PDB file of N, CA and C in Angstrom:
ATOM      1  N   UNK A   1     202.792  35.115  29.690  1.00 69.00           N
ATOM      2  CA  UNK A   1     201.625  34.694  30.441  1.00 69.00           C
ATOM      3  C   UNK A   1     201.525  33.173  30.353  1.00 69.00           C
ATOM      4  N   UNK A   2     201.562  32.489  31.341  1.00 80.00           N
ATOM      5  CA  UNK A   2     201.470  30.993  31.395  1.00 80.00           C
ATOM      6  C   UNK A   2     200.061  30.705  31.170  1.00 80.00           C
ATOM      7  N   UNK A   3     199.040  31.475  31.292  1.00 81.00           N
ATOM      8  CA  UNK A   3     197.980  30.090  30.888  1.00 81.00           C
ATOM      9  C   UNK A   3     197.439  30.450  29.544  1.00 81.00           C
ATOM     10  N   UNK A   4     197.895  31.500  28.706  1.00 86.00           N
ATOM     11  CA  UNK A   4     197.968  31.830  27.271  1.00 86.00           C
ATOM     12  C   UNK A   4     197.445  30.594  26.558  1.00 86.00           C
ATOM     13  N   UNK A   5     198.527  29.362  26.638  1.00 89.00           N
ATOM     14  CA  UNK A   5     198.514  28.256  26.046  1.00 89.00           C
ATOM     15  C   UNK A   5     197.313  27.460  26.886  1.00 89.00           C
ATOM     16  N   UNK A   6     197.390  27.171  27.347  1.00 87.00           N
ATOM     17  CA  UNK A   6     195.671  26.468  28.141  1.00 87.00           C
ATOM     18  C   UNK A   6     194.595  27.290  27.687  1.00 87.00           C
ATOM     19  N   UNK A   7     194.609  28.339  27.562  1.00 87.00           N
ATOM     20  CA  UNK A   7     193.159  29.025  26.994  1.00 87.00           C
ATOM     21  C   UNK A   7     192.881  28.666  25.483  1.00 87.00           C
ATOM     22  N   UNK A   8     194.273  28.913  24.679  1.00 89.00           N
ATOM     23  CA  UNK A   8     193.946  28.597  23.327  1.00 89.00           C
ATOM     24  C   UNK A   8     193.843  27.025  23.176  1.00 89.00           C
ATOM     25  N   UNK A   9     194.131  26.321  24.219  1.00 89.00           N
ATOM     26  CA  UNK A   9     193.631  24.845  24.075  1.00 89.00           C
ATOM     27  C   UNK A   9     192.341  24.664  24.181  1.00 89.00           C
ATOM     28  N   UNK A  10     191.833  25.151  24.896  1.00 86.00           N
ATOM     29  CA  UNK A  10     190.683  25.510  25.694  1.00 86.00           C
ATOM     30  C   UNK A  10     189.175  25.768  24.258  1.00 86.00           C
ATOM     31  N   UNK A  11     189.727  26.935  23.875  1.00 88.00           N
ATOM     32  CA  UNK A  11     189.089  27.237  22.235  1.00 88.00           C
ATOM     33  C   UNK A  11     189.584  26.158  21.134  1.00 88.00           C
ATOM     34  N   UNK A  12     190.524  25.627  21.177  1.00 92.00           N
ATOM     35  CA  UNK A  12     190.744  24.503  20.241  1.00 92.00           C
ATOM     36  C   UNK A  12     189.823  23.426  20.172  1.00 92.00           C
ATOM     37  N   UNK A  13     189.789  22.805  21.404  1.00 89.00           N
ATOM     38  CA  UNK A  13     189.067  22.112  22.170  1.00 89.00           C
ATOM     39  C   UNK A  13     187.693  22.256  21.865  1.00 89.00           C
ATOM     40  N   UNK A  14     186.944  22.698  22.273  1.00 87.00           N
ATOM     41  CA  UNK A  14     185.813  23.444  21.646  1.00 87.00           C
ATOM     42  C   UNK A  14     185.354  23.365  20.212  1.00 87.00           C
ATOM     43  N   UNK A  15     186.551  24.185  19.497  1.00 90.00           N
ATOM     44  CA  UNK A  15     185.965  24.052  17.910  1.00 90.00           C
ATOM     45  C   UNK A  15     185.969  21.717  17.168  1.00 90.00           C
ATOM     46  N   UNK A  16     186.994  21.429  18.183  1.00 92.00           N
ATOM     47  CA  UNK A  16     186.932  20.134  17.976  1.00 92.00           C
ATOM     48  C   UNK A  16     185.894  19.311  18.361  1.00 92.00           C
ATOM     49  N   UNK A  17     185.391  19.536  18.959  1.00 91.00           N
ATOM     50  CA  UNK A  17     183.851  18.859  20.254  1.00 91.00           C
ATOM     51  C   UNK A  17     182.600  19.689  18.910  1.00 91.00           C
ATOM     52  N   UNK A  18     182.558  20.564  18.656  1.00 88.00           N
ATOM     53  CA  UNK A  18     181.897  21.531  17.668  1.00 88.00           C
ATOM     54  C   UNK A  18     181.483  20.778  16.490  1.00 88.00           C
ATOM     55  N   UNK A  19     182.977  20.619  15.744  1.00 92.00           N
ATOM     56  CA  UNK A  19     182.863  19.789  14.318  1.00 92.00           C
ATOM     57  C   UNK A  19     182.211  18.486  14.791  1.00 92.00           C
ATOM     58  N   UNK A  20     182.510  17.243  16.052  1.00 92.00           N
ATOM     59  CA  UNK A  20     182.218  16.246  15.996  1.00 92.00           C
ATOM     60  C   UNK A  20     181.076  15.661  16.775  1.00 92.00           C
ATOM     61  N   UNK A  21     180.244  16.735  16.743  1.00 89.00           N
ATOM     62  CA  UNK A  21     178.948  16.600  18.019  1.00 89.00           C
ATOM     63  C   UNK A  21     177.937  16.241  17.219  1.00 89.00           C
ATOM     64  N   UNK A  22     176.666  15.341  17.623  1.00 87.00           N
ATOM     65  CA  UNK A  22     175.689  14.983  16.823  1.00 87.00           C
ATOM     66  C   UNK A  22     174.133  15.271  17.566  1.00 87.00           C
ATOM     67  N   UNK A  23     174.482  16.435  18.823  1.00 85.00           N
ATOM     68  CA  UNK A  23     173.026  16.241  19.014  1.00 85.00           C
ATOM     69  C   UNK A  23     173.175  17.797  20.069  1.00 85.00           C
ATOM     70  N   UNK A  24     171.999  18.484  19.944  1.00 80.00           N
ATOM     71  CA  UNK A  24     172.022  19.723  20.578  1.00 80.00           C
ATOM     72  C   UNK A  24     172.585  19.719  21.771  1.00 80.00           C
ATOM     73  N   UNK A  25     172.430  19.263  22.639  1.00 83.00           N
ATOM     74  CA  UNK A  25     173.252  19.827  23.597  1.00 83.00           C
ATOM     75  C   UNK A  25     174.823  20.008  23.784  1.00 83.00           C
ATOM     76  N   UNK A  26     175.414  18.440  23.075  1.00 87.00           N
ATOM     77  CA  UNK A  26     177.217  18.657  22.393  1.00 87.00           C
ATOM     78  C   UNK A  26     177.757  19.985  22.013  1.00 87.00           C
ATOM     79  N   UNK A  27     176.372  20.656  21.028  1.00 85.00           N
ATOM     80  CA  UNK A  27     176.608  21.525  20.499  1.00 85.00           C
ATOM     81  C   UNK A  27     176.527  23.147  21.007  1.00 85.00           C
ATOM     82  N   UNK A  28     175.809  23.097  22.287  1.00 84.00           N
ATOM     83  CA  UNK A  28     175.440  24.362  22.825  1.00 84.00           C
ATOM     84  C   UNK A  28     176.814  24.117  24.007  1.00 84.00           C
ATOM     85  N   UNK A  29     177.483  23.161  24.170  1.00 85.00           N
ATOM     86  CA  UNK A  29     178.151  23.116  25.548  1.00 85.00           C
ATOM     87  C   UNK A  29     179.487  23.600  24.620  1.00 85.00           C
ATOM     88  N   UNK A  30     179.771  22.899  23.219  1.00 87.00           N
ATOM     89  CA  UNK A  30     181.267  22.956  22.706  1.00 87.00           C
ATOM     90  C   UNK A  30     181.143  25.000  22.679  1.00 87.00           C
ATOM     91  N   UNK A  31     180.075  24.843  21.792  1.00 85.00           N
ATOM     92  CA  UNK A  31     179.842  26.476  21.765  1.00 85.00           C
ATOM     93  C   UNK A  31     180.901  27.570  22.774  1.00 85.00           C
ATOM     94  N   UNK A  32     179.774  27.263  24.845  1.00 84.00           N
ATOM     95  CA  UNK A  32     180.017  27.602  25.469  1.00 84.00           C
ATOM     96  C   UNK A  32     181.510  27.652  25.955  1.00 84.00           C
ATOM     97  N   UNK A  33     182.054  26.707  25.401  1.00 85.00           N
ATOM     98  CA  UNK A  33     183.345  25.924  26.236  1.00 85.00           C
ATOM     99  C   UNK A  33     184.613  27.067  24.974  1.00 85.00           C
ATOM    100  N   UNK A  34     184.335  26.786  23.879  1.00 85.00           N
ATOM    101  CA  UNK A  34     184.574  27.961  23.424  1.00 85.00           C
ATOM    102  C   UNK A  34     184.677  29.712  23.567  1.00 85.00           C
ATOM    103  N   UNK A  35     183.647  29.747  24.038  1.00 82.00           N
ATOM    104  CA  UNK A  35     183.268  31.315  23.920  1.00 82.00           C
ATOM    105  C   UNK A  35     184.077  31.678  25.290  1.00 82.00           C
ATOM    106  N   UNK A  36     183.917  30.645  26.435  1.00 82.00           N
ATOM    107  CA  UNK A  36     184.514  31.497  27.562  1.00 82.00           C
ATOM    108  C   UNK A  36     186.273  31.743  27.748  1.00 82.00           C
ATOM    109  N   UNK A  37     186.951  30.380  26.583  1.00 83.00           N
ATOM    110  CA  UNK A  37     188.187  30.978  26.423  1.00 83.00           C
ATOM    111  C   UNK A  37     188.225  32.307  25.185  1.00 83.00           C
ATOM    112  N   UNK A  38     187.125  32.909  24.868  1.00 79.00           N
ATOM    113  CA  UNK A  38     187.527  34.098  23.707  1.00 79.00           C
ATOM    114  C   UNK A  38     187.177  35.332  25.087  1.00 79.00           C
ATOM    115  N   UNK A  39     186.206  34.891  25.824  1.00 77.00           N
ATOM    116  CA  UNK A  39     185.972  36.075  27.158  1.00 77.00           C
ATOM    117  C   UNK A  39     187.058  36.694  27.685  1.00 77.00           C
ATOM    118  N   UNK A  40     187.948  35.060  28.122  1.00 79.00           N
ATOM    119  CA  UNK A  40     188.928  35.372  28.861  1.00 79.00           C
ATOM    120  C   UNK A  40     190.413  36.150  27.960  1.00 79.00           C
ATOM    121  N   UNK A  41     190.181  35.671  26.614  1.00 78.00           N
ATOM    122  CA  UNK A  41     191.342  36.140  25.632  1.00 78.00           C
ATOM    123  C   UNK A  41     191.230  37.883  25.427  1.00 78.00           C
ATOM    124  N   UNK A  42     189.950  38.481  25.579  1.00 73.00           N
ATOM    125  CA  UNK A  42     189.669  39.747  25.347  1.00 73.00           C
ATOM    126  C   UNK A  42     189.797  40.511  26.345  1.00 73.00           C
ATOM    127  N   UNK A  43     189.430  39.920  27.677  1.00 72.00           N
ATOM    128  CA  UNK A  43     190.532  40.609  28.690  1.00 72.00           C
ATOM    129  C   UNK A  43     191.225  40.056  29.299  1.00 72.00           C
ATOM    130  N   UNK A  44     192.654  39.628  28.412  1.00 74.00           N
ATOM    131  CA  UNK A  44     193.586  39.489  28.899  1.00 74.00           C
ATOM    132  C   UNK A  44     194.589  40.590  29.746  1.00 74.00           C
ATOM    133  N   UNK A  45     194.505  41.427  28.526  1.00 68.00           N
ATOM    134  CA  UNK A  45     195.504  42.282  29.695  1.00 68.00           C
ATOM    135  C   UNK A  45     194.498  43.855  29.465  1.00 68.00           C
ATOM    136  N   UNK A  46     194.761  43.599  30.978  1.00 65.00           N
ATOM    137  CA  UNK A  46     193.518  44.445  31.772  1.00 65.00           C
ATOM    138  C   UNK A  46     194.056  45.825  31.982  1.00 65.00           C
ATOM    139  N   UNK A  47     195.209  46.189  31.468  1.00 67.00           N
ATOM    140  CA  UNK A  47     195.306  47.976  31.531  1.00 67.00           C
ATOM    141  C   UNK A  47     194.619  48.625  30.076  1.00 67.00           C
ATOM    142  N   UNK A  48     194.480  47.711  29.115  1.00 65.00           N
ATOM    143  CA  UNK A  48     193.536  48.417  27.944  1.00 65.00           C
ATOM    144  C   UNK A  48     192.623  48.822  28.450  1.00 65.00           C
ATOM    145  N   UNK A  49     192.076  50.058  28.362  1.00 64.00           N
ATOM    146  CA  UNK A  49     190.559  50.313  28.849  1.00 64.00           C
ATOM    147  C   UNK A  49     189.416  49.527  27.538  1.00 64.00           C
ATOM    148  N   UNK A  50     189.849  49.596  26.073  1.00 61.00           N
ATOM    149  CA  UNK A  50     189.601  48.583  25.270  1.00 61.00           C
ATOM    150  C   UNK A  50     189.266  47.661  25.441  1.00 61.00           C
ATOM    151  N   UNK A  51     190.183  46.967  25.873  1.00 57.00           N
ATOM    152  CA  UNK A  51     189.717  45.416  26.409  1.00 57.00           C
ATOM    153  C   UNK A  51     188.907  45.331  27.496  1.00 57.00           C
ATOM    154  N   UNK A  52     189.356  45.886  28.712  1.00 56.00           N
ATOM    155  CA  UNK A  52     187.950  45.951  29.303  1.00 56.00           C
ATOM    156  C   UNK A  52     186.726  45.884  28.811  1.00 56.00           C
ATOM    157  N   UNK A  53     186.375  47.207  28.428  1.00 59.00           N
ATOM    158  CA  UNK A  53     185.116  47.562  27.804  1.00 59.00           C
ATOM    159  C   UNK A  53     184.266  46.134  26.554  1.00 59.00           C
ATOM    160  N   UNK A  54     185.139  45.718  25.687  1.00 60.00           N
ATOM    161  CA  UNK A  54     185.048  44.966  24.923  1.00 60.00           C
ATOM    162  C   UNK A  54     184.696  43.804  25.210  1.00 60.00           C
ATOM    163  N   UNK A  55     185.623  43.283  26.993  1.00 60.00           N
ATOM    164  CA  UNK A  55     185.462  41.916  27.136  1.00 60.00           C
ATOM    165  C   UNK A  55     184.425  41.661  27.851  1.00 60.00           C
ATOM    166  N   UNK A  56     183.976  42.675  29.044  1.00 66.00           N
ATOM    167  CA  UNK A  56     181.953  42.806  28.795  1.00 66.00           C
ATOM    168  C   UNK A  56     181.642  43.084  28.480  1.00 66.00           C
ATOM    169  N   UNK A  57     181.336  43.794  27.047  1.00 70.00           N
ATOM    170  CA  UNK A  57     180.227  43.493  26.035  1.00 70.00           C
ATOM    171  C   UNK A  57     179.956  42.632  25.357  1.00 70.00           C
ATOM    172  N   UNK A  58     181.220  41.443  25.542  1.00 67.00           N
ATOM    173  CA  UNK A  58     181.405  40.494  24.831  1.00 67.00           C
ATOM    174  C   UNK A  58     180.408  39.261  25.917  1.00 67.00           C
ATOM    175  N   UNK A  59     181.118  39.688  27.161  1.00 69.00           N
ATOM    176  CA  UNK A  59     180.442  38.843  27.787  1.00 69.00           C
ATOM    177  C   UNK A  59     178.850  39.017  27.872  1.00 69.00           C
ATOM    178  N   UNK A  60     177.843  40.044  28.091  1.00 74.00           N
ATOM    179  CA  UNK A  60     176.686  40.159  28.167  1.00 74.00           C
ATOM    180  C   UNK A  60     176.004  40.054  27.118  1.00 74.00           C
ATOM    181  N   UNK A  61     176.863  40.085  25.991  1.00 75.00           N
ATOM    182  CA  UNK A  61     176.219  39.660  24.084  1.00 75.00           C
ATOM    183  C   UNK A  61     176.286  38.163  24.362  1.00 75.00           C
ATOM    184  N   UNK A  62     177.486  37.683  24.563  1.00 75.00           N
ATOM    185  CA  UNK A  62     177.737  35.976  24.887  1.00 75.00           C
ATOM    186  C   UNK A  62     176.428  35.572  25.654  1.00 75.00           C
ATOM    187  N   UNK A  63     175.853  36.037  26.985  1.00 78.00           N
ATOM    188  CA  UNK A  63     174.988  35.979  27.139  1.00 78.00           C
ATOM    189  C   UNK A  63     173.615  35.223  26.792  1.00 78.00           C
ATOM    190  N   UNK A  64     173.641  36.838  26.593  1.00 81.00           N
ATOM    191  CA  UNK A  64     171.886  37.021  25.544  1.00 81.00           C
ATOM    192  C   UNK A  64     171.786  36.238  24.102  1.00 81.00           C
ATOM    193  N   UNK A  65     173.058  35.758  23.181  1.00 80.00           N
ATOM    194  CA  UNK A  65     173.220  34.821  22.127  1.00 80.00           C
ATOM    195  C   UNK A  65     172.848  33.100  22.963  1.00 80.00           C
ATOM    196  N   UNK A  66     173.504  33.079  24.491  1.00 82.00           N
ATOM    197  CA  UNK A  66     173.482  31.979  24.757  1.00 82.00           C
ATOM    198  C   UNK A  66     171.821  31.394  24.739  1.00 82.00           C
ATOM    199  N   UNK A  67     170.974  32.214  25.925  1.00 84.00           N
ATOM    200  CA  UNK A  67     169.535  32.157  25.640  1.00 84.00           C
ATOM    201  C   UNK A  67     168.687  31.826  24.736  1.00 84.00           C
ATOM    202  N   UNK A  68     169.206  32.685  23.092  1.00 86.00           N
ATOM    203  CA  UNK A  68     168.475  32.725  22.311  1.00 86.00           C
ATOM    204  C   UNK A  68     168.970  31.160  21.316  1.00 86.00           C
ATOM    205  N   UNK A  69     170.095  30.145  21.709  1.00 83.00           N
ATOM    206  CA  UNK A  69     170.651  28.923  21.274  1.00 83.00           C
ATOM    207  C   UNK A  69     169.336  28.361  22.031  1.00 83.00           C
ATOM    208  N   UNK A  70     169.460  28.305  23.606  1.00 85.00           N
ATOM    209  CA  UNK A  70     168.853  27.793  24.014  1.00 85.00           C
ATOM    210  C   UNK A  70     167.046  27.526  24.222  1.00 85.00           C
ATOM    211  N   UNK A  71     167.091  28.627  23.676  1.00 89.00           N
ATOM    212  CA  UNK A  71     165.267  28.709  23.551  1.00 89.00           C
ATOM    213  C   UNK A  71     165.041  28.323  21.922  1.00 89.00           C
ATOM    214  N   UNK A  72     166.176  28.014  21.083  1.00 87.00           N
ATOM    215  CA  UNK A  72     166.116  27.895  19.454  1.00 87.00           C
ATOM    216  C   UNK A  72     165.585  26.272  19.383  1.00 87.00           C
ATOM    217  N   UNK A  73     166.590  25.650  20.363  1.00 85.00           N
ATOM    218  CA  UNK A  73     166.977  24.422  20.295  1.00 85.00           C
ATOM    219  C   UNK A  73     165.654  23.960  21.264  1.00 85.00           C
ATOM    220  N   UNK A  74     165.374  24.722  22.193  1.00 87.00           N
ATOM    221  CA  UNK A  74     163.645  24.146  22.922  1.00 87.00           C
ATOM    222  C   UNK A  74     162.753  23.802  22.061  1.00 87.00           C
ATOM    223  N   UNK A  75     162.264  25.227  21.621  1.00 91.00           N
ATOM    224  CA  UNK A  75     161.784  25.230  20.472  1.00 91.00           C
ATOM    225  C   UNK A  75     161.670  23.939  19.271  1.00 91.00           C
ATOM    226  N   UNK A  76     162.950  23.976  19.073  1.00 87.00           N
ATOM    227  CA  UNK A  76     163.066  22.495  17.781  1.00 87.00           C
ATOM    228  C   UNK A  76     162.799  21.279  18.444  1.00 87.00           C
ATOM    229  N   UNK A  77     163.347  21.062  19.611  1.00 87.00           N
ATOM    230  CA  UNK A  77     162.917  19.557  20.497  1.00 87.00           C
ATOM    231  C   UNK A  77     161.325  19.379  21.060  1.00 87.00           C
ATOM    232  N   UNK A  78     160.706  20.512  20.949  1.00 91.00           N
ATOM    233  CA  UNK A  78     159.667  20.723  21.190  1.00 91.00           C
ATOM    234  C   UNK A  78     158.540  20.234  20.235  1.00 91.00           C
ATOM    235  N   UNK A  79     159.046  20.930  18.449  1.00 92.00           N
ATOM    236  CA  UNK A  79     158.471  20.615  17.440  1.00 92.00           C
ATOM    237  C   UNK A  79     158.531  19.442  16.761  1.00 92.00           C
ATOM    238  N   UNK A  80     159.563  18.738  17.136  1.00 89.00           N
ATOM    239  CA  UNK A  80     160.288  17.495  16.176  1.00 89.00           C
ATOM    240  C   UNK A  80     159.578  16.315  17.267  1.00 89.00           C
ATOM    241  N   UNK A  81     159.401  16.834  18.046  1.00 73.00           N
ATOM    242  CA  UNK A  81     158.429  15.235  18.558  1.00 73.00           C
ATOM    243  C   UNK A  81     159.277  14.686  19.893  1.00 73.00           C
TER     244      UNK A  81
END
């Protein structure tokens, strides 16, 4: 599979932007930028009915986790002044 290697750059990428971010939003985007190469890694190959199944639940948990970053981090910018 040729873009194998671009996806795991993709999540590399990510965890690197992750470690070196200093302010919420760096941190909710490296997150994102992350998570959608693990979406795409879980259904990769699409005759697993496994992977299927797995890679939307993954996606609609990814989701509903994303929201609850984003209403965490309202929340704190909200309180901190």
């Amino acid at each position: 599979i040729i873009e194998y290697p671009l996806i795991i750059i993709f999540i590399i990428c990510g965890a690197i932007f992750l470690i070196s971010t200093s302010d919420l939003v760096s941190i909710f985007l490296s997150i994102e930028l992350q998570s959608y190469g693990l979406y795409i890694l879980c259904t990769l190959y699409r005759d697993s009915e496994l992977a299927t199944g797995s890679g939307l639940t993954y996606f609609l948990l990814g989701g509903l986790s994303s929201c609850f970053i984003l209403l965490g981090s309202a929340l704190f910018y909200i309180n901190s002044g």
